[in-house]
Amino acid sequence: MSKVSIIMGSKSDLKVAEKAIAILDKFGVQFDINVASAHRTPARVEELVKDSDADVFIAIAGLSAALPGVVASFTVKPVIGVPVSGAVNFDALLSVVQMPPGIPVAAVGLDRGDNAAVLAVEMLSIKDESLVGKLLDYRAEQAAKVLADSEEVRANVLN
Ligand code: RP5
């Protein structure tokens, strides 16, 4: 049983998906992953979304990135859209963010598969208390890294 369904518009989006996978693995959250394109295989997208038992979808796409919005059209579960960077960048970003009223997609930044996964874990933590502690530990890890980085920079620059 998957808690999160990751759908990529193309195999070429895998590097961005891997950032999400690393976070989901870290939190021990089960996921499924597929390649399906809103433009090239729309029926497959519909099938994947309607057959899924996941609680949250992460849809990753570049260029005219219709995928997150199309995924959202087939479910009332939350959909997190990840725009993939390319030659233009605003194409995918605006395609994901500028959804019409009534069919929202929670957009993260360009290539931010990691943030999409953290947001998915935060959503799941509403019903799964065990994830709350893990999220707080993750925040503490990040704070410790900033402090360590500061000490390292000061040691290198001020001596
Ligand atoms: C989008 O077009 C995909 O999500 C990908 O980011 C981009 C390019 O796809 P490929 O030509 O690499 O398959 O649909």
mmCIF file of C-alpha atoms and ligand atoms in Angstrom:
data_model
loop_
_atom_site.group_PDB
_atom_site.id
_atom_site.type_symbol
_atom_site.label_atom_id
_atom_site.label_comp_id
_atom_site.label_asym_id
_atom_site.label_seq_id
_atom_site.Cartn_x
_atom_site.Cartn_y
_atom_site.Cartn_z
ATOM 1 C CA MET A 1 0.000 0.000 0.000
ATOM 2 C CA SER A 2 1.473 3.358 -1.071
ATOM 3 C CA LYS A 3 0.961 6.535 0.899
ATOM 4 C CA VAL A 4 2.334 8.743 -1.866
ATOM 5 C CA SER A 5 2.019 8.370 -5.619
ATOM 6 C CA ILE A 6 4.759 10.024 -7.656
ATOM 7 C CA ILE A 7 3.954 10.575 -11.324
ATOM 8 C CA MET A 8 6.551 12.002 -13.715
ATOM 9 C CA GLY A 9 5.736 13.385 -17.134
ATOM 10 C CA SER A 10 8.877 11.786 -18.547
ATOM 11 C CA LYS A 11 11.765 9.547 -17.533
ATOM 12 C CA SER A 12 13.873 12.681 -18.023
ATOM 13 C CA ASP A 13 12.267 14.047 -14.808
ATOM 14 C CA LEU A 14 13.831 11.259 -12.724
ATOM 15 C CA LYS A 15 16.556 13.424 -11.173
ATOM 16 C CA VAL A 16 13.851 15.607 -9.612
ATOM 17 C CA ALA A 17 11.856 12.544 -8.521
ATOM 18 C CA GLU A 18 14.977 11.138 -6.846
ATOM 19 C CA LYS A 19 15.026 14.126 -4.492
ATOM 20 C CA ALA A 20 11.495 13.208 -3.408
ATOM 21 C CA ILE A 21 12.390 9.525 -3.090
ATOM 22 C CA ALA A 22 15.348 10.329 -0.805
ATOM 23 C CA ILE A 23 13.043 12.219 1.574
ATOM 24 C CA LEU A 24 10.264 9.607 1.516
ATOM 25 C CA ASP A 25 12.823 6.867 2.225
ATOM 26 C CA LYS A 26 14.264 8.921 5.091
ATOM 27 C CA PHE A 27 10.806 9.177 6.659
ATOM 28 C CA GLY A 28 9.922 5.554 5.914
ATOM 29 C CA VAL A 29 6.926 6.547 3.804
ATOM 30 C CA GLN A 30 5.845 4.017 1.175
ATOM 31 C CA PHE A 31 5.368 5.317 -2.327
ATOM 32 C CA ASP A 32 4.653 4.263 -5.869
ATOM 33 C CA ILE A 33 6.257 5.847 -8.925
ATOM 34 C CA ASN A 34 5.237 5.930 -12.588
ATOM 35 C CA VAL A 35 5.938 7.798 -15.798
ATOM 36 C CA ALA A 36 2.764 9.066 -17.435
ATOM 37 C CA SER A 37 2.276 12.160 -19.539
ATOM 38 C CA ALA A 38 -0.735 14.480 -19.516
ATOM 39 C CA HIS A 39 -0.210 15.101 -23.221
ATOM 40 C CA ARG A 40 1.227 11.813 -24.515
ATOM 41 C CA THR A 41 -0.672 9.272 -22.367
ATOM 42 C CA PRO A 42 -3.672 11.087 -20.837
ATOM 43 C CA ALA A 43 -5.696 7.872 -20.399
ATOM 44 C CA ARG A 44 -2.827 6.312 -18.447
ATOM 45 C CA VAL A 45 -2.701 9.341 -16.123
ATOM 46 C CA GLU A 46 -6.422 8.973 -15.437
ATOM 47 C CA GLU A 47 -6.055 5.247 -14.784
ATOM 48 C CA LEU A 48 -3.103 5.709 -12.427
ATOM 49 C CA VAL A 49 -4.876 8.368 -10.382
ATOM 50 C CA LYS A 50 -8.235 6.597 -10.192
ATOM 51 C CA ASP A 51 -6.692 3.212 -9.304
ATOM 52 C CA SER A 52 -4.292 4.614 -6.709
ATOM 53 C CA ASP A 53 -4.655 4.002 -2.971
ATOM 54 C CA ALA A 54 -2.231 6.834 -2.151
ATOM 55 C CA ASP A 55 -3.265 9.703 0.144
ATOM 56 C CA VAL A 56 -1.161 12.332 -1.640
ATOM 57 C CA PHE A 57 0.058 12.744 -5.217
ATOM 58 C CA ILE A 58 3.322 14.326 -6.310
ATOM 59 C CA ALA A 59 3.228 15.238 -10.012
ATOM 60 C CA ILE A 60 6.502 16.256 -11.655
ATOM 61 C CA ALA A 61 6.675 17.829 -15.102
ATOM 62 C CA GLY A 62 8.492 20.359 -17.246
ATOM 63 C CA LEU A 63 7.706 22.515 -20.285
ATOM 64 C CA SER A 64 3.942 23.057 -20.610
ATOM 65 C CA ALA A 65 3.500 21.173 -17.349
ATOM 66 C CA ALA A 66 -0.155 20.166 -17.432
ATOM 67 C CA LEU A 67 0.416 16.961 -15.467
ATOM 68 C CA PRO A 68 -0.157 18.226 -11.887
ATOM 69 C CA GLY A 69 -3.389 19.966 -12.894
ATOM 70 C CA VAL A 70 -4.633 16.955 -14.830
ATOM 71 C CA VAL A 71 -3.848 14.673 -11.882
ATOM 72 C CA ALA A 72 -5.807 17.098 -9.664
ATOM 73 C CA SER A 73 -8.750 16.920 -12.059
ATOM 74 C CA PHE A 74 -9.106 13.182 -11.370
ATOM 75 C CA THR A 75 -8.932 13.253 -7.549
ATOM 76 C CA VAL A 76 -9.983 15.273 -4.515
ATOM 77 C CA LYS A 77 -6.849 14.130 -2.663
ATOM 78 C CA PRO A 78 -4.071 16.710 -2.371
ATOM 79 C CA VAL A 79 -1.765 17.088 -5.368
ATOM 80 C CA ILE A 80 1.678 18.641 -5.066
ATOM 81 C CA GLY A 81 3.101 19.893 -8.348
ATOM 82 C CA VAL A 82 6.814 20.115 -9.050
ATOM 83 C CA PRO A 83 7.793 22.244 -12.047
ATOM 84 C CA VAL A 84 10.958 21.011 -13.743
ATOM 85 C CA SER A 85 13.527 23.544 -14.938
ATOM 86 C CA GLY A 86 14.507 23.835 -18.588
ATOM 87 C CA ALA A 87 15.466 26.390 -21.200
ATOM 88 C CA VAL A 88 12.652 28.758 -20.198
ATOM 89 C CA ASN A 89 11.674 27.845 -16.574
ATOM 90 C CA PHE A 90 8.636 30.087 -16.241
ATOM 91 C CA ASP A 91 6.744 27.772 -18.584
ATOM 92 C CA ALA A 92 6.575 24.894 -16.117
ATOM 93 C CA LEU A 93 6.397 27.106 -13.025
ATOM 94 C CA LEU A 94 3.392 29.058 -14.248
ATOM 95 C CA SER A 95 1.725 25.946 -15.672
ATOM 96 C CA VAL A 96 1.791 24.380 -12.213
ATOM 97 C CA VAL A 97 0.938 27.486 -10.169
ATOM 98 C CA GLN A 98 -1.759 29.069 -12.323
ATOM 99 C CA MET A 99 -4.567 26.600 -11.784
ATOM 100 C CA PRO A 100 -8.148 27.715 -12.360
ATOM 101 C CA PRO A 101 -10.361 28.230 -9.279
ATOM 102 C CA GLY A 102 -11.675 25.038 -7.722
ATOM 103 C CA ILE A 103 -8.900 22.666 -8.832
ATOM 104 C CA PRO A 104 -5.852 23.625 -6.743
ATOM 105 C CA VAL A 105 -2.346 22.217 -6.972
ATOM 106 C CA ALA A 106 0.123 22.860 -4.138
ATOM 107 C CA ALA A 107 3.122 24.102 -6.068
ATOM 108 C CA VAL A 108 6.715 23.924 -4.877
ATOM 109 C CA GLY A 109 9.734 25.581 -6.471
ATOM 110 C CA LEU A 110 11.555 24.542 -9.623
ATOM 111 C CA ASP A 111 13.027 21.027 -9.277
ATOM 112 C CA ARG A 112 12.079 20.938 -5.580
ATOM 113 C CA GLY A 113 11.168 17.274 -5.415
ATOM 114 C CA ASP A 114 12.563 17.314 -1.874
ATOM 115 C CA ASN A 115 10.134 19.986 -0.705
ATOM 116 C CA ALA A 116 7.254 18.202 -2.396
ATOM 117 C CA ALA A 117 8.074 15.101 -0.367
ATOM 118 C CA VAL A 118 8.425 17.046 2.896
ATOM 119 C CA LEU A 119 5.053 18.676 2.239
ATOM 120 C CA ALA A 120 3.550 15.252 1.513
ATOM 121 C CA VAL A 121 4.950 13.911 4.808
ATOM 122 C CA GLU A 122 3.491 16.940 6.625
ATOM 123 C CA MET A 123 0.081 16.159 5.122
ATOM 124 C CA LEU A 124 0.351 12.505 6.127
ATOM 125 C CA SER A 125 1.431 13.498 9.657
ATOM 126 C CA ILE A 126 -2.059 14.925 10.295
ATOM 127 C CA LYS A 127 -3.262 11.316 10.575
ATOM 128 C CA ASP A 128 0.048 9.615 11.461
ATOM 129 C CA GLU A 129 1.448 10.897 14.753
ATOM 130 C CA SER A 130 4.736 8.994 14.288
ATOM 131 C CA LEU A 131 5.656 11.303 11.418
ATOM 132 C CA VAL A 132 5.367 14.433 13.591
ATOM 133 C CA GLY A 133 8.416 13.493 15.682
ATOM 134 C CA LYS A 134 10.375 12.639 12.547
ATOM 135 C CA LEU A 135 9.492 16.012 11.022
ATOM 136 C CA LEU A 136 10.638 17.813 14.173
ATOM 137 C CA ASP A 137 13.904 15.811 14.138
ATOM 138 C CA TYR A 138 14.384 16.799 10.493
ATOM 139 C CA ARG A 139 13.940 20.485 11.372
ATOM 140 C CA ALA A 140 16.477 20.083 14.197
ATOM 141 C CA GLU A 141 18.935 18.427 11.779
ATOM 142 C CA GLN A 142 18.653 21.407 9.442
ATOM 143 C CA ALA A 143 19.155 23.903 12.261
ATOM 144 C CA ALA A 144 22.241 22.002 13.452
ATOM 145 C CA LYS A 145 23.657 22.092 9.911
ATOM 146 C CA VAL A 146 23.221 25.866 9.655
ATOM 147 C CA LEU A 147 25.034 26.309 12.978
ATOM 148 C CA ALA A 148 27.826 23.954 11.900
ATOM 149 C CA ASP A 149 28.134 25.759 8.551
ATOM 150 C CA SER A 150 28.373 29.090 10.332
ATOM 151 C CA GLU A 151 31.153 27.817 12.579
ATOM 152 C CA GLU A 152 33.007 26.370 9.596
ATOM 153 C CA VAL A 153 32.741 29.623 7.615
ATOM 154 C CA ARG A 154 33.842 31.715 10.598
ATOM 155 C CA ALA A 155 36.790 29.388 11.259
ATOM 156 C CA ASN A 156 37.906 29.650 7.626
ATOM 157 C CA VAL A 157 37.314 33.374 7.100
ATOM 158 C CA LEU A 158 38.271 34.913 10.432
ATOM 159 C CA ASN A 159 41.547 33.040 10.990
HETATM 160 C C1 RP5 B 1 7.356 17.151 -19.997
HETATM 161 O O1 RP5 B 1 8.214 17.463 -21.005
HETATM 162 C C2 RP5 B 1 8.104 16.186 -19.116
HETATM 163 O O2 RP5 B 1 7.630 16.255 -17.809
HETATM 164 C C3 RP5 B 1 9.526 16.629 -19.232
HETATM 165 O O3 RP5 B 1 9.896 17.497 -18.179
HETATM 166 C C4 RP5 B 1 9.539 17.405 -20.532
HETATM 167 C C5 RP5 B 1 10.431 16.806 -21.590
HETATM 168 O O4 RP5 B 1 10.048 15.465 -21.800
HETATM 169 P P1 RP5 B 1 10.958 14.487 -22.673
HETATM 170 O O5 RP5 B 1 10.987 15.047 -24.055
HETATM 171 O O6 RP5 B 1 12.320 14.478 -22.007
HETATM 172 O O7 RP5 B 1 10.283 13.140 -22.586
HETATM 173 O O8 RP5 B 1 6.174 16.558 -20.457
#
